[in-house]
Tab-separated table of C-alpha atoms in Angstrom:
chain	number	residue	atom	x	y	z
I	68	ASP	CA	64.116	91.172	153.678
I	69	LEU	CA	62.396	94.235	152.292
I	70	GLN	CA	58.614	93.980	152.262
I	71	MET	CA	56.207	94.928	149.519
I	72	THR	CA	52.521	95.618	150.070
I	73	GLN	CA	49.736	96.104	147.544
I	74	SER	CA	46.290	97.593	147.799
I	75	PRO	CA	43.615	96.654	147.304
I	76	SER	CA	44.016	92.873	147.555
I	77	SER	CA	41.131	92.522	145.122
I	78	LEU	CA	38.761	94.698	143.145
I	79	SER	CA	35.796	94.405	140.830
I	80	ALA	CA	35.316	96.867	138.006
I	81	SER	CA	33.297	97.236	134.815
I	82	VAL	CA	34.622	97.190	131.277
I	83	GLY	CA	35.812	100.692	130.451
I	84	ASP	CA	36.544	101.639	134.055
I	85	ARG	CA	39.808	103.197	135.137
I	86	VAL	CA	41.587	100.859	137.563
I	87	THR	CA	44.405	101.835	139.917
I	88	ILE	CA	46.546	99.485	141.985
I	89	THR	CA	49.047	100.709	144.561
I	90	CYS	CA	52.332	99.111	145.602
I	91	ARG	CA	54.421	100.234	148.563
I	92	ALA	CA	57.981	99.226	149.468
I	93	SER	CA	59.151	99.118	153.093
I	94	GLN	CA	62.332	100.876	152.002
I	95	GLY	CA	63.042	103.046	148.992
I	96	THR	CA	63.744	101.169	145.792
I	97	GLY	CA	64.335	104.069	143.396
I	98	ILE	CA	62.535	103.310	140.140
I	99	TYR	CA	63.529	99.620	140.232
I	100	LEU	CA	59.958	98.414	140.250
I	101	ALA	CA	58.196	96.084	137.829
I	102	TRP	CA	54.575	95.049	137.357
I	103	PHE	CA	53.421	91.600	136.208
I	104	GLN	CA	50.085	90.218	135.062
I	105	GLN	CA	49.195	86.617	135.767
I	106	LYS	CA	46.166	84.797	134.417
I	107	PRO	CA	45.028	81.487	135.947
I	108	GLY	CA	47.162	78.549	134.923
I	109	ARG	CA	49.712	80.766	133.170
I	110	PRO	CA	53.137	82.138	134.122
I	111	PRO	CA	53.378	85.846	134.922
I	112	LYS	CA	53.919	88.325	132.096
I	113	LEU	CA	55.977	91.489	132.413
I	114	LEU	CA	53.916	94.630	131.890
I	115	ILE	CA	56.040	97.509	133.173
I	116	TYR	CA	59.628	97.938	134.299
I	117	ALA	CA	61.601	100.857	135.702
I	118	ALA	CA	58.325	101.943	137.335
I	119	SER	CA	56.879	103.469	134.171
I	120	LYS	CA	58.336	101.840	131.043
I	121	LEU	CA	55.962	99.684	129.040
I	122	HIS	CA	57.334	96.263	128.062
I	123	SER	CA	57.237	95.418	124.370
I	124	GLY	CA	53.794	94.419	123.142
I	125	VAL	CA	51.898	95.611	126.226
I	126	PRO	CA	48.788	97.667	125.398
I	127	SER	CA	49.059	101.386	126.017
I	128	ARG	CA	46.083	101.340	128.407
I	129	PHE	CA	48.558	100.073	131.019
I	130	SER	CA	50.754	102.663	132.695
I	131	GLY	CA	52.945	102.893	135.771
I	132	SER	CA	54.212	105.696	137.954
I	133	GLY	CA	56.049	106.346	141.172
I	134	SER	CA	59.489	106.187	142.721
I	135	GLY	CA	61.064	105.502	146.067
I	136	THR	CA	58.468	103.682	148.147
I	137	ASP	CA	55.130	104.356	146.412
I	138	PHE	CA	54.102	103.089	143.007
I	139	THR	CA	50.926	102.845	140.964
I	140	LEU	CA	49.717	100.653	138.117
I	141	THR	CA	46.821	102.113	136.136
I	142	ILE	CA	44.602	100.487	133.541
I	143	SER	CA	42.980	103.422	131.768
I	144	SER	CA	40.039	101.484	130.350
I	145	LEU	CA	39.560	97.969	131.703
I	146	GLN	CA	39.009	95.240	129.123
I	147	SER	CA	37.662	91.746	129.721
I	148	GLU	CA	41.069	90.254	128.895
I	149	ASP	CA	42.610	92.242	131.761
I	150	VAL	CA	40.978	89.974	134.342
I	151	ALA	CA	44.035	88.664	136.172
I	152	THR	CA	46.161	89.030	139.277
I	153	TYR	CA	48.728	91.825	139.224
I	154	TYR	CA	52.014	91.733	141.138
I	155	CYS	CA	54.604	94.375	141.769
I	156	GLN	CA	58.247	93.455	142.290
I	157	ARG	CA	61.227	95.459	143.461
I	158	TYR	CA	64.555	94.703	141.790
I	159	GLU	CA	67.046	97.262	143.064
I	160	THR	CA	69.035	94.677	145.050
I	161	ALA	CA	68.561	90.980	145.761
I	162	PRO	CA	66.265	89.540	147.023
I	163	PHE	CA	63.796	90.797	144.426
I	164	THR	CA	60.654	90.636	146.549
I	165	PHE	CA	57.173	90.451	145.059
I	166	GLY	CA	54.072	92.129	146.399
I	167	PRO	CA	51.192	89.877	147.525
I	168	GLY	CA	49.122	90.553	144.418
I	169	THR	CA	45.886	92.312	143.472
I	170	LYS	CA	43.123	90.262	141.885
I	171	VAL	CA	41.083	92.149	139.280
I	172	ASP	CA	37.767	90.808	138.043
I	173	LEU	CA	34.675	92.116	136.264
I	174	LYS	CA	31.696	93.531	138.083
J	261	GLN	CA	62.474	83.941	119.874
J	262	VAL	CA	63.160	83.363	123.561
J	263	HIS	CA	62.030	79.994	124.891
J	264	LEU	CA	62.407	78.487	128.333
J	265	VAL	CA	61.474	74.816	128.537
J	266	GLN	CA	61.099	73.263	131.972
J	267	SER	CA	61.080	69.660	133.116
J	268	GLY	CA	57.868	67.878	133.960
J	269	THR	CA	55.780	67.356	137.057
J	270	GLU	CA	57.487	65.766	140.041
J	271	VAL	CA	55.930	63.907	142.969
J	272	LYS	CA	58.207	63.537	145.975
J	273	LYS	CA	57.985	62.297	149.532
J	274	PRO	CA	58.760	64.562	152.501
J	275	GLY	CA	62.481	64.788	153.162
J	276	ALA	CA	63.443	64.043	149.560
J	277	SER	CA	65.071	66.390	147.050
J	278	VAL	CA	63.860	67.567	143.673
J	279	LYS	CA	65.823	68.924	140.727
J	280	VAL	CA	64.056	71.049	138.135
J	281	SER	CA	65.637	71.961	134.808
J	282	CYS	CA	65.133	74.955	132.548
J	283	GLN	CA	66.545	74.860	129.017
J	284	ALA	CA	66.925	78.201	127.292
J	285	SER	CA	66.971	79.003	123.607
J	286	GLY	CA	66.682	82.028	121.340
J	287	TYR	CA	69.182	84.222	123.167
J	288	SER	CA	72.705	84.263	124.596
J	289	PHE	CA	72.475	82.055	127.703
J	290	THR	CA	75.420	83.738	129.403
J	291	GLY	CA	74.017	87.232	128.845
J	292	TYR	CA	71.182	86.993	131.361
J	293	PHE	CA	70.650	85.808	134.907
J	294	MET	CA	68.333	82.837	135.391
J	295	TYR	CA	65.852	83.419	138.191
J	296	TRP	CA	63.723	80.948	140.132
J	297	VAL	CA	60.314	81.862	141.503
J	298	ARG	CA	57.737	79.606	143.082
J	299	GLN	CA	53.989	79.800	143.594
J	300	ALA	CA	52.145	77.609	146.072
J	301	PRO	CA	48.538	76.701	145.189
J	302	GLY	CA	46.318	79.741	145.618
J	303	HIS	CA	49.222	81.910	146.749
J	304	GLY	CA	51.416	84.652	145.332
J	305	LEU	CA	54.864	84.677	143.777
J	306	GLU	CA	57.923	83.942	145.925
J	307	TRP	CA	61.400	84.914	144.703
J	308	MET	CA	63.853	82.114	145.446
J	309	GLY	CA	67.167	83.109	143.912
J	310	ARG	CA	69.174	83.632	140.770
J	311	ILE	CA	72.334	82.440	139.062
J	312	ASN	CA	74.619	84.303	136.720
J	313	PRO	CA	75.452	81.882	133.872
J	314	ASN	CA	78.442	84.039	132.958
J	315	ASN	CA	80.371	83.582	136.207
J	316	GLY	CA	78.240	81.290	138.383
J	317	GLY	CA	77.459	84.006	140.919
J	318	LYS	CA	74.322	83.396	142.971
J	319	ASN	CA	71.882	85.194	145.240
J	320	PHE	CA	69.229	83.584	147.404
J	321	ALA	CA	66.217	84.672	149.388
J	322	GLN	CA	66.850	84.133	153.078
J	323	ALA	CA	64.018	81.590	153.294
J	324	PHE	CA	65.865	79.277	150.902
J	325	GLN	CA	69.473	79.723	152.033
J	326	GLY	CA	71.054	76.317	152.563
J	327	ARG	CA	68.180	74.396	151.017
J	328	VAL	CA	68.372	75.476	147.373
J	329	THR	CA	71.192	74.693	144.983
J	330	LEU	CA	71.394	76.526	141.661
J	331	THR	CA	73.594	75.143	138.905
J	332	MET	CA	73.919	75.438	135.160
J	333	ASP	CA	75.298	73.689	132.108
J	334	ARG	CA	76.482	76.239	129.564
J	335	SER	CA	77.036	73.516	126.956
J	336	ASN	CA	73.297	72.975	126.576
J	337	SER	CA	72.024	76.331	127.943
J	338	THR	CA	70.292	74.695	130.873
J	339	ALA	CA	69.819	75.924	134.423
J	340	TYR	CA	68.906	73.699	137.345
J	341	MET	CA	67.246	74.301	140.692
J	342	GLU	CA	67.522	71.624	143.375
J	343	LEU	CA	65.478	71.910	146.558
J	344	SER	CA	66.298	69.567	149.432
J	345	GLY	CA	64.518	68.569	152.617
J	346	LEU	CA	61.133	68.791	150.952
J	347	ARG	CA	58.087	69.521	153.101
J	348	SER	CA	54.409	69.538	152.230
J	349	ASP	CA	54.472	73.341	152.037
J	350	ASP	CA	57.038	73.128	149.229
J	351	THR	CA	54.210	71.914	146.989
J	352	ALA	CA	54.163	74.590	144.325
J	353	ILE	CA	54.777	75.528	140.729
J	354	TYR	CA	58.422	76.409	140.236
J	355	TYR	CA	59.180	78.899	137.466
J	356	CYS	CA	62.449	79.837	135.840
J	357	ALA	CA	62.671	83.284	134.289
J	358	ARG	CA	65.467	85.092	132.506
J	359	GLY	CA	66.483	88.669	133.028
J	360	ILE	CA	69.344	91.051	133.561
J	361	THR	CA	67.361	92.539	136.441
J	362	VAL	CA	63.807	92.545	135.118
J	363	LEU	CA	62.291	89.101	134.604
J	364	ASP	CA	61.163	89.501	131.012
J	365	TYR	CA	60.591	85.895	129.882
J	366	TRP	CA	59.245	83.083	131.996
J	367	GLY	CA	59.139	79.340	131.617
J	368	PRO	CA	55.803	77.517	131.807
J	369	GLY	CA	56.497	76.248	135.320
J	370	THR	CA	57.110	72.836	136.874
J	371	LEU	CA	54.649	71.436	139.372
J	372	VAL	CA	56.294	69.815	142.378
J	373	ILE	CA	54.002	67.861	144.683
J	374	VAL	CA	55.274	66.802	148.083
J	375	SER	CA	53.140	64.096	149.616
J	376	SER	CA	53.624	61.011	151.729
């Protein structure tokens, strides 16, 4: 199966900081890349699909970019409610592999 | 409004099988795949497979081939995931999620505990 990696595995940042998370696919996946946010005890929530399209209701401080094998999720100004684990997922062809996750907390 | 309601917590012994249900409402059941994803305690998300409620077509992750059965009942908009040959490392929360390709709505998850 295709592999997904994410970096960093965790990070600490202050409210208002710009946060960037990277996702890399072992093979090109076009723009078929989604980002999810998961808070403890809750199911994941879709943030971004097609690498850069914001899902309905997601705050505009979240943005995505990239294509092929390298993708980025950016939070332009971190808020306390953004403390969560973030996962990327490729969905060009099955299996739709997830990245290992990046845990974001407050400094 | 899209809702996915999953069955409750299950406790099973090693070697047994478990069947988890996911009842959908608020959208056309046959218009979207139903996906299954699991999450072991303290671990990340693991894609298991999907079923097309329109034609019954299925895809599975290699790790689950032969051990997972995906079925559906269109009459009550319910999808089922059955996992056989349970082992302790199958202890996890099992989520259903709908999507055409992108998983845009998720169920609350079903905790499956495998313990002797």
